[in-house]
Amino acid sequence: MRDDPAVVSLVRRAHAGDKDAWDEIVERYAPLVWATCRAFRLSRDEADDVAQTVWLALLDHRLREPAALPGWLATVTRRECGRRSASAAWQRTHLKPWADHDAPADDEPVDRELLEAERNTALYAGFRQLGERCRALLSLLVRLPPAPYEEISATLGIPVGSIGPTRGRCLAELRRRPEVAALIRSEGG
């Protein structure tokens, strides 16, 4: 498939602005994108978002080797699925749906829920800006129960002795993100 002259021609025509070529690329390779999303067990909405991101990335990216299109699509899709999976895991762990929140007690400020939601939003925004490795590591460390260091080491391919220092660097990087830095300043710490 990598040497398929039809793929090379299709990619060149698409990059030259041929709408029919773009439509054919999407029709031909959408099953590859969807299969990758299914392998990551993404929801339909998440898979739609991934597919949109992949096609937009292709639109913005000029392939040096047009015949490599299928491999490029598979790689970009896997990376985006990994980002979505880590992001979704972090959200499930850290952001409770409004319906799950208890009403504030009479002695609690009414805006406690709003402040907590703003804090979560700022933390999530900073978290999304971290590199993939930091997001994956922090996601494993904050899940309930936290993953054992041996599992983290095997999952991420880093030595057990590097997990703590890497965690420290990731948290320091998170604190430097503008949203999180503003949150820290607003909370007086």
mmCIF file of C-alpha atoms in Angstrom:
data_model
loop_
_atom_site.group_PDB
_atom_site.id
_atom_site.type_symbol
_atom_site.label_atom_id
_atom_site.label_comp_id
_atom_site.label_asym_id
_atom_site.label_seq_id
_atom_site.Cartn_x
_atom_site.Cartn_y
_atom_site.Cartn_z
ATOM 1 C CA MET A 1 0.000 0.000 0.000
ATOM 2 C CA ARG A 2 2.908 2.389 0.690
ATOM 3 C CA ASP A 3 3.949 2.211 -2.974
ATOM 4 C CA ASP A 4 0.433 2.657 -4.321
ATOM 5 C CA PRO A 5 0.646 5.316 -7.065
ATOM 6 C CA ALA A 6 -3.093 5.962 -6.667
ATOM 7 C CA VAL A 7 -2.505 7.126 -3.071
ATOM 8 C CA VAL A 8 0.341 9.395 -4.167
ATOM 9 C CA SER A 9 -1.836 10.910 -6.895
ATOM 10 C CA LEU A 10 -4.775 11.276 -4.512
ATOM 11 C CA VAL A 11 -2.704 13.092 -1.891
ATOM 12 C CA ARG A 12 -1.132 15.417 -4.452
ATOM 13 C CA ARG A 13 -4.528 16.265 -5.930
ATOM 14 C CA ALA A 14 -5.990 16.900 -2.473
ATOM 15 C CA HIS A 15 -3.150 19.231 -1.514
ATOM 16 C CA ALA A 16 -3.673 21.036 -4.812
ATOM 17 C CA GLY A 17 -7.227 21.800 -3.691
ATOM 18 C CA ASP A 18 -9.190 19.022 -5.411
ATOM 19 C CA LYS A 19 -12.300 18.568 -3.246
ATOM 20 C CA ASP A 20 -13.110 15.192 -4.831
ATOM 21 C CA ALA A 21 -9.647 13.933 -3.854
ATOM 22 C CA TRP A 22 -10.189 15.061 -0.237
ATOM 23 C CA ASP A 23 -13.562 13.334 -0.176
ATOM 24 C CA GLU A 24 -11.994 10.144 -1.521
ATOM 25 C CA ILE A 25 -9.207 10.250 1.081
ATOM 26 C CA VAL A 26 -11.741 10.621 3.878
ATOM 27 C CA GLU A 27 -13.955 7.877 2.441
ATOM 28 C CA ARG A 28 -11.018 5.522 1.919
ATOM 29 C CA TYR A 29 -9.276 6.080 5.275
ATOM 30 C CA ALA A 30 -12.137 6.899 7.656
ATOM 31 C CA PRO A 31 -12.416 3.174 8.578
ATOM 32 C CA LEU A 32 -8.749 3.267 9.673
ATOM 33 C CA VAL A 33 -9.411 6.298 11.881
ATOM 34 C CA TRP A 34 -12.600 4.794 13.367
ATOM 35 C CA ALA A 35 -10.963 1.404 14.009
ATOM 36 C CA THR A 36 -8.159 3.108 15.900
ATOM 37 C CA CYS A 37 -10.683 5.074 17.975
ATOM 38 C CA ARG A 38 -12.560 1.831 18.755
ATOM 39 C CA ALA A 39 -9.316 0.221 19.900
ATOM 40 C CA PHE A 40 -8.970 3.035 22.439
ATOM 41 C CA ARG A 41 -12.601 2.501 23.513
ATOM 42 C CA LEU A 42 -13.525 6.128 22.959
ATOM 43 C CA SER A 43 -17.148 7.203 23.082
ATOM 44 C CA ARG A 44 -18.823 8.143 19.807
ATOM 45 C CA ASP A 45 -18.477 11.864 20.633
ATOM 46 C CA GLU A 46 -14.796 11.449 21.520
ATOM 47 C CA ALA A 47 -14.189 9.469 18.325
ATOM 48 C CA ASP A 48 -15.926 12.202 16.312
ATOM 49 C CA ASP A 49 -13.642 14.792 17.915
ATOM 50 C CA VAL A 50 -10.559 12.688 17.209
ATOM 51 C CA ALA A 51 -11.573 12.163 13.578
ATOM 52 C CA GLN A 52 -12.164 15.872 13.110
ATOM 53 C CA THR A 53 -8.780 16.665 14.639
ATOM 54 C CA VAL A 54 -7.040 14.099 12.422
ATOM 55 C CA TRP A 55 -8.624 15.402 9.209
ATOM 56 C CA LEU A 56 -7.830 19.000 10.148
ATOM 57 C CA ALA A 57 -4.244 17.990 10.903
ATOM 58 C CA LEU A 58 -3.991 16.418 7.459
ATOM 59 C CA LEU A 59 -5.385 19.559 5.894
ATOM 60 C CA ASP A 60 -2.694 21.618 7.655
ATOM 61 C CA HIS A 61 0.146 19.130 7.071
ATOM 62 C CA ARG A 62 1.933 18.671 3.780
ATOM 63 C CA LEU A 63 3.175 15.082 3.618
ATOM 64 C CA ARG A 64 6.763 14.829 2.376
ATOM 65 C CA GLU A 65 6.045 11.286 1.257
ATOM 66 C CA PRO A 66 2.439 11.058 0.018
ATOM 67 C CA ALA A 67 2.577 7.249 -0.102
ATOM 68 C CA ALA A 68 3.005 7.292 3.700
ATOM 69 C CA LEU A 69 -0.539 8.634 4.159
ATOM 70 C CA PRO A 70 -2.031 5.495 5.787
ATOM 71 C CA GLY A 71 0.805 5.243 8.314
ATOM 72 C CA TRP A 72 0.685 8.966 9.023
ATOM 73 C CA LEU A 73 -3.074 8.821 9.621
ATOM 74 C CA ALA A 74 -2.709 5.808 11.933
ATOM 75 C CA THR A 75 0.043 7.508 13.956
ATOM 76 C CA VAL A 76 -1.780 10.835 14.305
ATOM 77 C CA THR A 77 -5.003 9.036 15.243
ATOM 78 C CA ARG A 78 -3.264 6.923 17.908
ATOM 79 C CA ARG A 79 -1.623 9.998 19.423
ATOM 80 C CA GLU A 80 -4.874 11.942 19.500
ATOM 81 C CA CYS A 81 -6.741 8.953 20.973
ATOM 82 C CA GLY A 82 -4.059 8.709 23.675
ATOM 83 C CA ARG A 83 -4.499 12.393 24.489
ATOM 84 C CA ARG A 84 -8.271 12.017 24.645
ATOM 85 C CA SER A 85 -8.039 8.906 26.827
ATOM 86 C CA ALA A 86 -5.692 10.589 29.302
ATOM 87 C CA SER A 87 -7.851 13.706 29.333
ATOM 88 C CA ALA A 88 -11.055 11.722 29.866
ATOM 89 C CA ALA A 89 -9.457 9.712 32.678
ATOM 90 C CA TRP A 90 -8.333 12.905 34.373
ATOM 91 C CA GLN A 91 -11.801 14.443 34.034
ATOM 92 C CA ARG A 92 -13.514 11.347 35.435
ATOM 93 C CA THR A 93 -11.136 11.373 38.379
ATOM 94 C CA HIS A 94 -11.193 15.089 39.126
ATOM 95 C CA LEU A 95 -14.330 16.721 37.808
ATOM 96 C CA LYS A 96 -17.561 15.617 39.412
ATOM 97 C CA PRO A 97 -20.743 16.257 37.434
ATOM 98 C CA TRP A 98 -22.954 18.923 38.988
ATOM 99 C CA ALA A 99 -25.574 16.335 39.861
ATOM 100 C CA ASP A 100 -23.038 14.511 42.050
ATOM 101 C CA HIS A 101 -22.300 17.555 44.172
ATOM 102 C CA ASP A 102 -23.970 17.832 47.527
ATOM 103 C CA ALA A 103 -25.818 21.014 48.365
ATOM 104 C CA PRO A 104 -23.701 23.278 50.567
ATOM 105 C CA ALA A 105 -24.369 23.072 54.280
ATOM 106 C CA ASP A 106 -25.968 26.105 55.921
ATOM 107 C CA ASP A 107 -22.632 27.226 57.362
ATOM 108 C CA GLU A 108 -20.793 26.949 53.985
ATOM 109 C CA PRO A 109 -20.554 29.896 51.627
ATOM 110 C CA VAL A 110 -22.991 29.558 48.735
ATOM 111 C CA ASP A 111 -20.222 30.201 46.212
ATOM 112 C CA ARG A 112 -18.105 27.256 47.420
ATOM 113 C CA GLU A 113 -19.382 25.132 44.528
ATOM 114 C CA LEU A 114 -18.608 27.898 42.041
ATOM 115 C CA LEU A 115 -15.092 28.359 43.435
ATOM 116 C CA GLU A 116 -14.483 24.622 43.324
ATOM 117 C CA ALA A 117 -15.689 24.480 39.717
ATOM 118 C CA GLU A 118 -13.420 27.404 38.776
ATOM 119 C CA ARG A 119 -10.475 25.691 40.480
ATOM 120 C CA ASN A 120 -11.175 22.443 38.626
ATOM 121 C CA THR A 121 -11.494 24.288 35.325
ATOM 122 C CA ALA A 122 -8.161 26.077 35.848
ATOM 123 C CA LEU A 123 -6.417 22.847 36.858
ATOM 124 C CA TYR A 124 -7.846 20.984 33.889
ATOM 125 C CA ALA A 125 -6.834 23.767 31.487
ATOM 126 C CA GLY A 126 -3.271 23.639 32.848
ATOM 127 C CA PHE A 127 -3.271 19.840 32.752
ATOM 128 C CA ARG A 128 -4.289 19.815 29.057
ATOM 129 C CA GLN A 129 -1.243 21.960 28.250
ATOM 130 C CA LEU A 130 1.199 19.487 29.775
ATOM 131 C CA GLY A 131 3.094 17.076 27.591
ATOM 132 C CA GLU A 132 1.626 13.646 26.968
ATOM 133 C CA ARG A 133 4.089 11.946 29.330
ATOM 134 C CA CYS A 134 3.236 14.261 32.254
ATOM 135 C CA ARG A 135 -0.500 13.884 31.649
ATOM 136 C CA ALA A 136 -0.192 10.103 31.600
ATOM 137 C CA LEU A 137 1.949 9.993 34.746
ATOM 138 C CA LEU A 138 -0.235 12.381 36.739
ATOM 139 C CA SER A 139 -3.388 10.564 35.621
ATOM 140 C CA LEU A 140 -2.023 7.299 36.973
ATOM 141 C CA LEU A 141 -0.966 8.941 40.235
ATOM 142 C CA VAL A 142 -4.279 10.646 40.967
ATOM 143 C CA ARG A 143 -6.673 7.864 40.086
ATOM 144 C CA LEU A 144 -8.449 6.158 42.960
ATOM 145 C CA PRO A 145 -6.725 4.114 44.151
ATOM 146 C CA PRO A 146 -3.418 5.470 42.827
ATOM 147 C CA ALA A 147 -1.515 3.102 40.579
ATOM 148 C CA PRO A 148 1.444 1.388 42.283
ATOM 149 C CA TYR A 149 4.853 2.618 41.122
ATOM 150 C CA GLU A 150 5.595 -0.805 39.605
ATOM 151 C CA GLU A 151 2.481 -0.531 37.410
ATOM 152 C CA ILE A 152 3.363 3.047 36.427
ATOM 153 C CA SER A 153 6.879 1.941 35.557
ATOM 154 C CA ALA A 154 5.585 -0.852 33.330
ATOM 155 C CA THR A 155 2.879 1.290 31.717
ATOM 156 C CA LEU A 156 5.056 4.309 30.953
ATOM 157 C CA GLY A 157 8.380 2.540 30.528
ATOM 158 C CA ILE A 158 10.236 4.594 33.134
ATOM 159 C CA PRO A 159 12.278 3.321 36.083
ATOM 160 C CA VAL A 160 10.501 3.226 39.445
ATOM 161 C CA GLY A 161 13.186 5.540 40.874
ATOM 162 C CA SER A 162 12.376 8.189 38.255
ATOM 163 C CA ILE A 163 8.656 8.378 38.993
ATOM 164 C CA GLY A 164 8.915 10.697 42.027
ATOM 165 C CA PRO A 165 11.335 13.185 40.426
ATOM 166 C CA THR A 166 9.361 13.146 37.166
ATOM 167 C CA ARG A 167 6.168 13.743 39.138
ATOM 168 C CA GLY A 168 7.829 16.729 40.824
ATOM 169 C CA ARG A 169 8.869 18.196 37.478
ATOM 170 C CA CYS A 170 5.396 17.657 36.035
ATOM 171 C CA LEU A 171 3.739 19.357 39.006
ATOM 172 C CA ALA A 172 6.199 22.251 38.798
ATOM 173 C CA GLU A 173 5.362 22.594 35.111
ATOM 174 C CA LEU A 174 1.643 22.507 35.957
ATOM 175 C CA ARG A 175 2.129 25.279 38.523
ATOM 176 C CA ARG A 176 3.787 27.433 35.828
ATOM 177 C CA ARG A 177 0.772 27.218 33.508
ATOM 178 C CA PRO A 178 -0.946 30.644 33.473
ATOM 179 C CA GLU A 179 -4.343 29.344 34.626
ATOM 180 C CA VAL A 180 -2.840 27.426 37.533
ATOM 181 C CA ALA A 181 -0.416 30.212 38.476
ATOM 182 C CA ALA A 182 -3.380 32.638 38.627
ATOM 183 C CA LEU A 183 -5.279 30.127 40.767
ATOM 184 C CA ILE A 184 -2.346 29.783 43.165
ATOM 185 C CA ARG A 185 -2.048 33.583 43.473
ATOM 186 C CA SER A 186 -5.791 33.975 44.052
ATOM 187 C CA GLU A 187 -5.713 31.396 46.829
ATOM 188 C CA GLY A 188 -2.784 33.117 48.515
ATOM 189 C CA GLY A 189 -0.251 30.355 48.009
#
